[in-house]
Amino acid sequence: AHRAAVEAGAPTIGVLGVAIDRTYPASNRALRKKIEDCGCVISEYGPGEASPVRVGFLQRNRLIAGLSKALLVVEAREKSGTMSTVGHAERYGRPVFALPGSVFSEYCAGTNRLIQEGRARLALTAEDLCEVLGLEEAREPRRAPAPPPRPLDEPQRRVLACFGTEEASVEELAQRSGLPTAALLSTLMILQLAGRVRALPGQRYILC
């Protein structure tokens, strides 16, 4: 979830189960730096303060639940730290969502149980969460306006002036423009990419 938020440029909060000056596991240092750049990292343990790793991570789950407007459980065993976070969210009155999963997977046993018992709302799309949280549905980002067309150079203007309303062959365009065949073909390629002319079968061209 943190990686997805960072890649999308969205702020995210990392809640540590160890002292604030530690990164556990150490392999997450690069990810932590990215989280700090667009969000923050917090811990209830001060610099250098010792904290039992297992207990610390279980205790931090209440902070995760308290900081959240809602809790989305993607996967969870029936007995897991994630389920303890669900318990805290329920006590804090936070809405809980869960994704359904395979009945044959132990990693989906917790989420399926939450849905079955009515402790979690079924989440199938992002809109399911947005509706409850009062958020607008995510929209496709606006496309940047197309850059203005580049001005035509002399060979391009000369070739375009050779066209009428009908198609023309390479030989006809070479004769009318006075350009060498190699230069003419290069110019025609540029005009095609610019959307000014269209190639037809038999080395013939027509204005778009």
mmCIF file of N, CA and C in Angstrom, residues 101-191:
data_model
loop_
_atom_site.group_PDB
_atom_site.id
_atom_site.type_symbol
_atom_site.label_atom_id
_atom_site.label_comp_id
_atom_site.label_asym_id
_atom_site.label_seq_id
_atom_site.Cartn_x
_atom_site.Cartn_y
_atom_site.Cartn_z
ATOM 1 N N GLY A 101 -12.090 -13.325 -0.783
ATOM 2 C CA GLY A 101 -11.012 -14.107 -1.387
ATOM 3 C C GLY A 101 -11.361 -15.574 -1.460
ATOM 4 N N SER A 102 -10.412 -16.366 -1.915
ATOM 5 C CA SER A 102 -10.636 -17.798 -2.082
ATOM 6 C C SER A 102 -10.903 -18.472 -0.739
ATOM 7 N N VAL A 103 -11.878 -19.352 -0.718
ATOM 8 C CA VAL A 103 -12.190 -20.087 0.511
ATOM 9 C C VAL A 103 -11.119 -21.131 0.807
ATOM 10 N N PHE A 104 -10.233 -21.377 -0.141
ATOM 11 C CA PHE A 104 -9.180 -22.372 0.049
ATOM 12 C C PHE A 104 -7.872 -21.746 0.532
ATOM 13 N N SER A 105 -7.824 -20.429 0.655
ATOM 14 C CA SER A 105 -6.598 -19.741 1.066
ATOM 15 C C SER A 105 -6.695 -19.305 2.523
ATOM 16 N N GLU A 106 -5.673 -19.657 3.307
ATOM 17 C CA GLU A 106 -5.666 -19.242 4.707
ATOM 18 C C GLU A 106 -5.519 -17.733 4.840
ATOM 19 N N TYR A 107 -4.949 -17.092 3.812
ATOM 20 C CA TYR A 107 -4.750 -15.648 3.864
ATOM 21 C C TYR A 107 -6.042 -14.875 3.591
ATOM 22 N N CYS A 108 -7.075 -15.579 3.170
ATOM 23 C CA CYS A 108 -8.374 -14.941 2.952
ATOM 24 C C CYS A 108 -9.395 -15.355 4.009
ATOM 25 N N ALA A 109 -8.992 -16.237 4.914
ATOM 26 C CA ALA A 109 -9.932 -16.735 5.919
ATOM 27 C C ALA A 109 -10.436 -15.610 6.810
ATOM 28 N N GLY A 110 -9.546 -14.688 7.169
ATOM 29 C CA GLY A 110 -9.960 -13.583 8.035
ATOM 30 C C GLY A 110 -10.904 -12.626 7.338
ATOM 31 N N THR A 111 -10.586 -12.251 6.100
ATOM 32 C CA THR A 111 -11.449 -11.310 5.381
ATOM 33 C C THR A 111 -12.813 -11.929 5.093
ATOM 34 N N ASN A 112 -12.827 -13.187 4.687
ATOM 35 C CA ASN A 112 -14.109 -13.847 4.420
ATOM 36 C C ASN A 112 -14.952 -13.948 5.684
ATOM 37 N N ARG A 113 -14.307 -14.203 6.814
ATOM 38 C CA ARG A 113 -15.032 -14.293 8.077
ATOM 39 C C ARG A 113 -15.619 -12.938 8.464
ATOM 40 N N LEU A 114 -14.864 -11.875 8.250
ATOM 41 C CA LEU A 114 -15.364 -10.532 8.571
ATOM 42 C C LEU A 114 -16.618 -10.210 7.767
ATOM 43 N N ILE A 115 -16.598 -10.567 6.485
ATOM 44 C CA ILE A 115 -17.763 -10.310 5.636
ATOM 45 C C ILE A 115 -18.935 -11.191 6.059
ATOM 46 N N GLN A 116 -18.655 -12.462 6.335
ATOM 47 C CA GLN A 116 -19.708 -13.399 6.721
ATOM 48 C C GLN A 116 -20.405 -12.965 8.004
ATOM 49 N N GLU A 117 -19.630 -12.468 8.959
ATOM 50 C CA GLU A 117 -20.195 -12.076 10.250
ATOM 51 C C GLU A 117 -20.746 -10.656 10.245
ATOM 52 N N GLY A 118 -20.620 -9.964 9.118
ATOM 53 C CA GLY A 118 -21.148 -8.607 9.044
ATOM 54 C C GLY A 118 -20.285 -7.577 9.741
ATOM 55 N N ARG A 119 -19.056 -7.932 10.058
ATOM 56 C CA ARG A 119 -18.158 -6.985 10.723
ATOM 57 C C ARG A 119 -17.471 -6.066 9.720
ATOM 58 N N ALA A 120 -17.479 -6.463 8.459
ATOM 59 C CA ALA A 120 -16.853 -5.655 7.413
ATOM 60 C C ALA A 120 -17.800 -5.535 6.230
ATOM 61 N N ARG A 121 -17.724 -4.402 5.581
ATOM 62 C CA ARG A 121 -18.513 -4.184 4.369
ATOM 63 C C ARG A 121 -17.735 -4.734 3.173
ATOM 64 N N LEU A 122 -18.464 -5.299 2.253
ATOM 65 C CA LEU A 122 -17.842 -5.859 1.059
ATOM 66 C C LEU A 122 -17.307 -4.731 0.183
ATOM 67 N N ALA A 123 -16.047 -4.825 -0.198
ATOM 68 C CA ALA A 123 -15.418 -3.821 -1.064
ATOM 69 C C ALA A 123 -15.025 -4.489 -2.374
ATOM 70 N N LEU A 124 -15.650 -4.056 -3.452
ATOM 71 C CA LEU A 124 -15.328 -4.594 -4.770
ATOM 72 C C LEU A 124 -14.661 -3.562 -5.663
ATOM 73 N N THR A 125 -14.959 -2.285 -5.442
ATOM 74 C CA THR A 125 -14.371 -1.212 -6.244
ATOM 75 C C THR A 125 -13.979 -0.063 -5.331
ATOM 76 N N ALA A 126 -13.168 0.854 -5.855
ATOM 77 C CA ALA A 126 -12.776 2.035 -5.084
ATOM 78 C C ALA A 126 -13.987 2.882 -4.739
ATOM 79 N N GLU A 127 -15.012 2.848 -5.603
ATOM 80 C CA GLU A 127 -16.203 3.651 -5.365
ATOM 81 C C GLU A 127 -16.928 3.222 -4.088
ATOM 82 N N ASP A 128 -16.781 1.948 -3.699
ATOM 83 C CA ASP A 128 -17.415 1.478 -2.471
ATOM 84 C C ASP A 128 -16.893 2.250 -1.264
ATOM 85 N N LEU A 129 -15.601 2.544 -1.251
ATOM 86 C CA LEU A 129 -15.016 3.311 -0.157
ATOM 87 C C LEU A 129 -15.321 4.791 -0.306
ATOM 88 N N CYS A 130 -15.223 5.303 -1.527
ATOM 89 C CA CYS A 130 -15.440 6.734 -1.753
ATOM 90 C C CYS A 130 -16.834 7.151 -1.314
ATOM 91 N N GLU A 131 -17.818 6.295 -1.560
ATOM 92 C CA GLU A 131 -19.193 6.639 -1.212
ATOM 93 C C GLU A 131 -19.350 6.798 0.290
ATOM 94 N N VAL A 132 -18.798 5.867 1.055
ATOM 95 C CA VAL A 132 -18.928 5.916 2.517
ATOM 96 C C VAL A 132 -18.127 7.074 3.102
ATOM 97 N N LEU A 133 -16.966 7.362 2.524
ATOM 98 C CA LEU A 133 -16.098 8.415 3.041
ATOM 99 C C LEU A 133 -16.479 9.793 2.527
ATOM 100 N N GLY A 134 -17.466 9.858 1.646
ATOM 101 C CA GLY A 134 -17.885 11.151 1.124
ATOM 102 C C GLY A 134 -16.890 11.748 0.157
ATOM 103 N N LEU A 135 -16.136 10.902 -0.521
ATOM 104 C CA LEU A 135 -15.144 11.377 -1.480
ATOM 105 C C LEU A 135 -15.701 11.274 -2.883
ATOM 106 N N GLU A 136 -15.271 12.193 -3.738
ATOM 107 C CA GLU A 136 -15.686 12.131 -5.130
ATOM 108 C C GLU A 136 -14.982 10.973 -5.808
ATOM 109 N N GLU A 137 -15.672 10.374 -6.745
ATOM 110 C CA GLU A 137 -15.085 9.268 -7.502
ATOM 111 C C GLU A 137 -13.870 9.754 -8.265
ATOM 112 N N ALA A 138 -12.820 8.945 -8.237
ATOM 113 C CA ALA A 138 -11.591 9.330 -8.929
ATOM 114 C C ALA A 138 -11.865 9.545 -10.409
ATOM 115 N N ARG A 139 -11.352 10.611 -10.919
ATOM 116 C CA ARG A 139 -11.543 10.936 -12.329
ATOM 117 C C ARG A 139 -10.236 10.766 -13.073
ATOM 118 N N GLU A 140 -10.367 10.535 -14.362
ATOM 119 C CA GLU A 140 -9.179 10.434 -15.200
ATOM 120 C C GLU A 140 -8.501 11.792 -15.230
ATOM 121 N N PRO A 141 -7.199 11.840 -14.983
ATOM 122 C CA PRO A 141 -6.517 13.135 -14.985
ATOM 123 C C PRO A 141 -6.662 13.838 -16.317
ATOM 124 N N ARG A 142 -6.729 15.162 -16.236
ATOM 125 C CA ARG A 142 -6.859 15.943 -17.456
ATOM 126 C C ARG A 142 -5.608 15.813 -18.306
ATOM 127 N N ARG A 143 -5.828 15.693 -19.586
ATOM 128 C CA ARG A 143 -4.700 15.610 -20.504
ATOM 129 C C ARG A 143 -4.137 17.002 -20.750
ATOM 130 N N ALA A 144 -2.843 17.081 -20.849
ATOM 131 C CA ALA A 144 -2.217 18.363 -21.158
ATOM 132 C C ALA A 144 -2.602 18.774 -22.572
ATOM 133 N N PRO A 145 -2.831 20.063 -22.791
ATOM 134 C CA PRO A 145 -3.189 20.501 -24.145
ATOM 135 C C PRO A 145 -2.090 20.178 -25.135
ATOM 136 N N ALA A 146 -2.498 19.848 -26.342
ATOM 137 C CA ALA A 146 -1.522 19.510 -27.384
ATOM 138 C C ALA A 146 -0.666 20.726 -27.708
ATOM 139 N N PRO A 147 0.628 20.528 -27.892
ATOM 140 C CA PRO A 147 1.493 21.665 -28.220
ATOM 141 C C PRO A 147 1.114 22.242 -29.574
ATOM 142 N N PRO A 148 1.327 23.530 -29.777
ATOM 143 C CA PRO A 148 0.997 24.134 -31.069
ATOM 144 C C PRO A 148 1.845 23.518 -32.172
ATOM 145 N N PRO A 149 1.299 23.415 -33.384
ATOM 146 C CA PRO A 149 2.069 22.815 -34.484
ATOM 147 C C PRO A 149 3.320 23.622 -34.784
ATOM 148 N N ARG A 150 4.382 22.904 -35.112
ATOM 149 C CA ARG A 150 5.639 23.578 -35.430
ATOM 150 C C ARG A 150 5.509 24.286 -36.774
ATOM 151 N N PRO A 151 6.118 25.452 -36.918
ATOM 152 C CA PRO A 151 6.041 26.161 -38.202
ATOM 153 C C PRO A 151 6.706 25.347 -39.309
ATOM 154 N N LEU A 152 6.164 25.466 -40.509
ATOM 155 C CA LEU A 152 6.701 24.723 -41.649
ATOM 156 C C LEU A 152 7.961 25.389 -42.172
ATOM 157 N N ASP A 153 8.916 24.551 -42.586
ATOM 158 C CA ASP A 153 10.107 25.120 -43.216
ATOM 159 C C ASP A 153 9.861 25.256 -44.722
ATOM 160 N N GLU A 154 10.836 25.778 -45.435
ATOM 161 C CA GLU A 154 10.661 26.064 -46.860
ATOM 162 C C GLU A 154 10.342 24.821 -47.682
ATOM 163 N N PRO A 155 11.079 23.698 -47.549
ATOM 164 C CA PRO A 155 10.734 22.500 -48.331
ATOM 165 C C PRO A 155 9.321 21.993 -48.041
ATOM 166 N N GLN A 156 8.901 22.049 -46.784
ATOM 167 C CA GLN A 156 7.562 21.568 -46.443
ATOM 168 C C GLN A 156 6.486 22.443 -47.077
ATOM 169 N N ARG A 157 6.679 23.751 -47.026
ATOM 170 C CA ARG A 157 5.715 24.654 -47.653
ATOM 171 C C ARG A 157 5.666 24.427 -49.166
ATOM 172 N N ARG A 158 6.831 24.187 -49.753
ATOM 173 C CA ARG A 158 6.900 23.991 -51.200
ATOM 174 C C ARG A 158 6.150 22.722 -51.615
ATOM 175 N N VAL A 159 6.329 21.661 -50.837
ATOM 176 C CA VAL A 159 5.657 20.402 -51.168
ATOM 177 C C VAL A 159 4.148 20.538 -50.995
ATOM 178 N N LEU A 160 3.707 21.160 -49.918
ATOM 179 C CA LEU A 160 2.265 21.329 -49.709
ATOM 180 C C LEU A 160 1.629 22.147 -50.825
ATOM 181 N N ALA A 161 2.375 23.119 -51.334
ATOM 182 C CA ALA A 161 1.842 23.961 -52.412
ATOM 183 C C ALA A 161 1.673 23.190 -53.711
ATOM 184 N N CYS A 162 2.305 22.024 -53.801
ATOM 185 C CA CYS A 162 2.213 21.217 -55.022
ATOM 186 C C CYS A 162 0.924 20.401 -55.089
ATOM 187 N N PHE A 163 0.221 20.308 -53.973
ATOM 188 C CA PHE A 163 -0.998 19.499 -53.953
ATOM 189 C C PHE A 163 -2.201 20.326 -54.383
ATOM 190 N N GLY A 164 -3.125 19.660 -55.061
ATOM 191 C CA GLY A 164 -4.440 20.231 -55.308
ATOM 192 C C GLY A 164 -5.442 19.454 -54.487
ATOM 193 N N THR A 165 -6.595 19.241 -55.044
ATOM 194 C CA THR A 165 -7.609 18.448 -54.346
ATOM 195 C C THR A 165 -7.459 16.957 -54.623
ATOM 196 N N GLU A 166 -6.617 16.615 -55.582
ATOM 197 C CA GLU A 166 -6.434 15.213 -55.958
ATOM 198 C C GLU A 166 -5.111 14.682 -55.412
ATOM 199 N N GLU A 167 -4.984 13.377 -55.427
ATOM 200 C CA GLU A 167 -3.736 12.744 -55.006
ATOM 201 C C GLU A 167 -2.647 12.998 -56.032
ATOM 202 N N ALA A 168 -1.390 12.841 -55.597
ATOM 203 C CA ALA A 168 -0.251 13.075 -56.498
ATOM 204 C C ALA A 168 0.807 12.022 -56.235
ATOM 205 N N SER A 169 1.529 11.660 -57.290
ATOM 206 C CA SER A 169 2.588 10.664 -57.164
ATOM 207 C C SER A 169 3.887 11.340 -56.752
ATOM 208 N N VAL A 170 4.865 10.518 -56.335
ATOM 209 C CA VAL A 170 6.172 11.048 -55.974
ATOM 210 C C VAL A 170 6.805 11.741 -57.176
ATOM 211 N N GLU A 171 6.664 11.133 -58.349
ATOM 212 C CA GLU A 171 7.252 11.744 -59.546
ATOM 213 C C GLU A 171 6.643 13.116 -59.825
ATOM 214 N N GLU A 172 5.337 13.219 -59.682
ATOM 215 C CA GLU A 172 4.659 14.500 -59.923
ATOM 216 C C GLU A 172 5.092 15.551 -58.905
ATOM 217 N N LEU A 173 5.194 15.148 -57.651
ATOM 218 C CA LEU A 173 5.595 16.093 -56.603
ATOM 219 C C LEU A 173 7.040 16.524 -56.781
ATOM 220 N N ALA A 174 7.900 15.597 -57.217
ATOM 221 C CA ALA A 174 9.305 15.948 -57.445
ATOM 222 C C ALA A 174 9.421 16.953 -58.581
ATOM 223 N N GLN A 175 8.637 16.748 -59.620
ATOM 224 C CA GLN A 175 8.682 17.667 -60.761
ATOM 225 C C GLN A 175 8.152 19.045 -60.378
ATOM 226 N N ARG A 176 7.070 19.090 -59.611
ATOM 227 C CA ARG A 176 6.458 20.366 -59.250
ATOM 228 C C ARG A 176 7.294 21.133 -58.228
ATOM 229 N N SER A 177 7.888 20.396 -57.266
ATOM 230 C CA SER A 177 8.616 21.071 -56.185
ATOM 231 C C SER A 177 10.055 21.372 -56.542
ATOM 232 N N GLY A 178 10.617 20.591 -57.474
ATOM 233 C CA GLY A 178 12.019 20.759 -57.813
ATOM 234 C C GLY A 178 12.959 20.175 -56.785
ATOM 235 N N LEU A 179 12.437 19.397 -55.842
ATOM 236 C CA LEU A 179 13.278 18.784 -54.807
ATOM 237 C C LEU A 179 13.821 17.445 -55.290
ATOM 238 N N PRO A 180 15.052 17.091 -54.879
ATOM 239 C CA PRO A 180 15.558 15.747 -55.152
ATOM 240 C C PRO A 180 14.645 14.711 -54.498
ATOM 241 N N THR A 181 14.612 13.519 -55.067
ATOM 242 C CA THR A 181 13.695 12.489 -54.561
ATOM 243 C C THR A 181 13.936 12.178 -53.088
ATOM 244 N N ALA A 182 15.201 12.075 -52.682
ATOM 245 C CA ALA A 182 15.504 11.758 -51.276
ATOM 246 C C ALA A 182 14.977 12.846 -50.349
ATOM 247 N N ALA A 183 15.196 14.108 -50.712
ATOM 248 C CA ALA A 183 14.713 15.218 -49.890
ATOM 249 C C ALA A 183 13.195 15.263 -49.880
ATOM 250 N N LEU A 184 12.577 14.954 -51.020
ATOM 251 C CA LEU A 184 11.117 14.946 -51.103
ATOM 252 C C LEU A 184 10.520 13.884 -50.196
ATOM 253 N N LEU A 185 11.076 12.658 -50.238
ATOM 254 C CA LEU A 185 10.551 11.576 -49.399
ATOM 255 C C LEU A 185 10.708 11.896 -47.918
ATOM 256 N N SER A 186 11.832 12.500 -47.557
ATOM 257 C CA SER A 186 12.039 12.892 -46.163
ATOM 258 C C SER A 186 11.013 13.934 -45.737
ATOM 259 N N THR A 187 10.749 14.897 -46.616
ATOM 260 C CA THR A 187 9.775 15.944 -46.308
ATOM 261 C C THR A 187 8.368 15.367 -46.206
ATOM 262 N N LEU A 188 8.036 14.441 -47.097
ATOM 263 C CA LEU A 188 6.719 13.802 -47.042
ATOM 264 C C LEU A 188 6.526 13.023 -45.740
ATOM 265 N N MET A 189 7.597 12.371 -45.262
ATOM 266 C CA MET A 189 7.508 11.646 -43.999
ATOM 267 C C MET A 189 7.207 12.598 -42.845
ATOM 268 N N ILE A 190 7.881 13.743 -42.819
ATOM 269 C CA ILE A 190 7.645 14.733 -41.770
ATOM 270 C C ILE A 190 6.213 15.252 -41.838
ATOM 271 N N LEU A 191 5.724 15.499 -43.041
ATOM 272 C CA LEU A 191 4.359 15.996 -43.207
ATOM 273 C C LEU A 191 3.328 14.942 -42.808
#
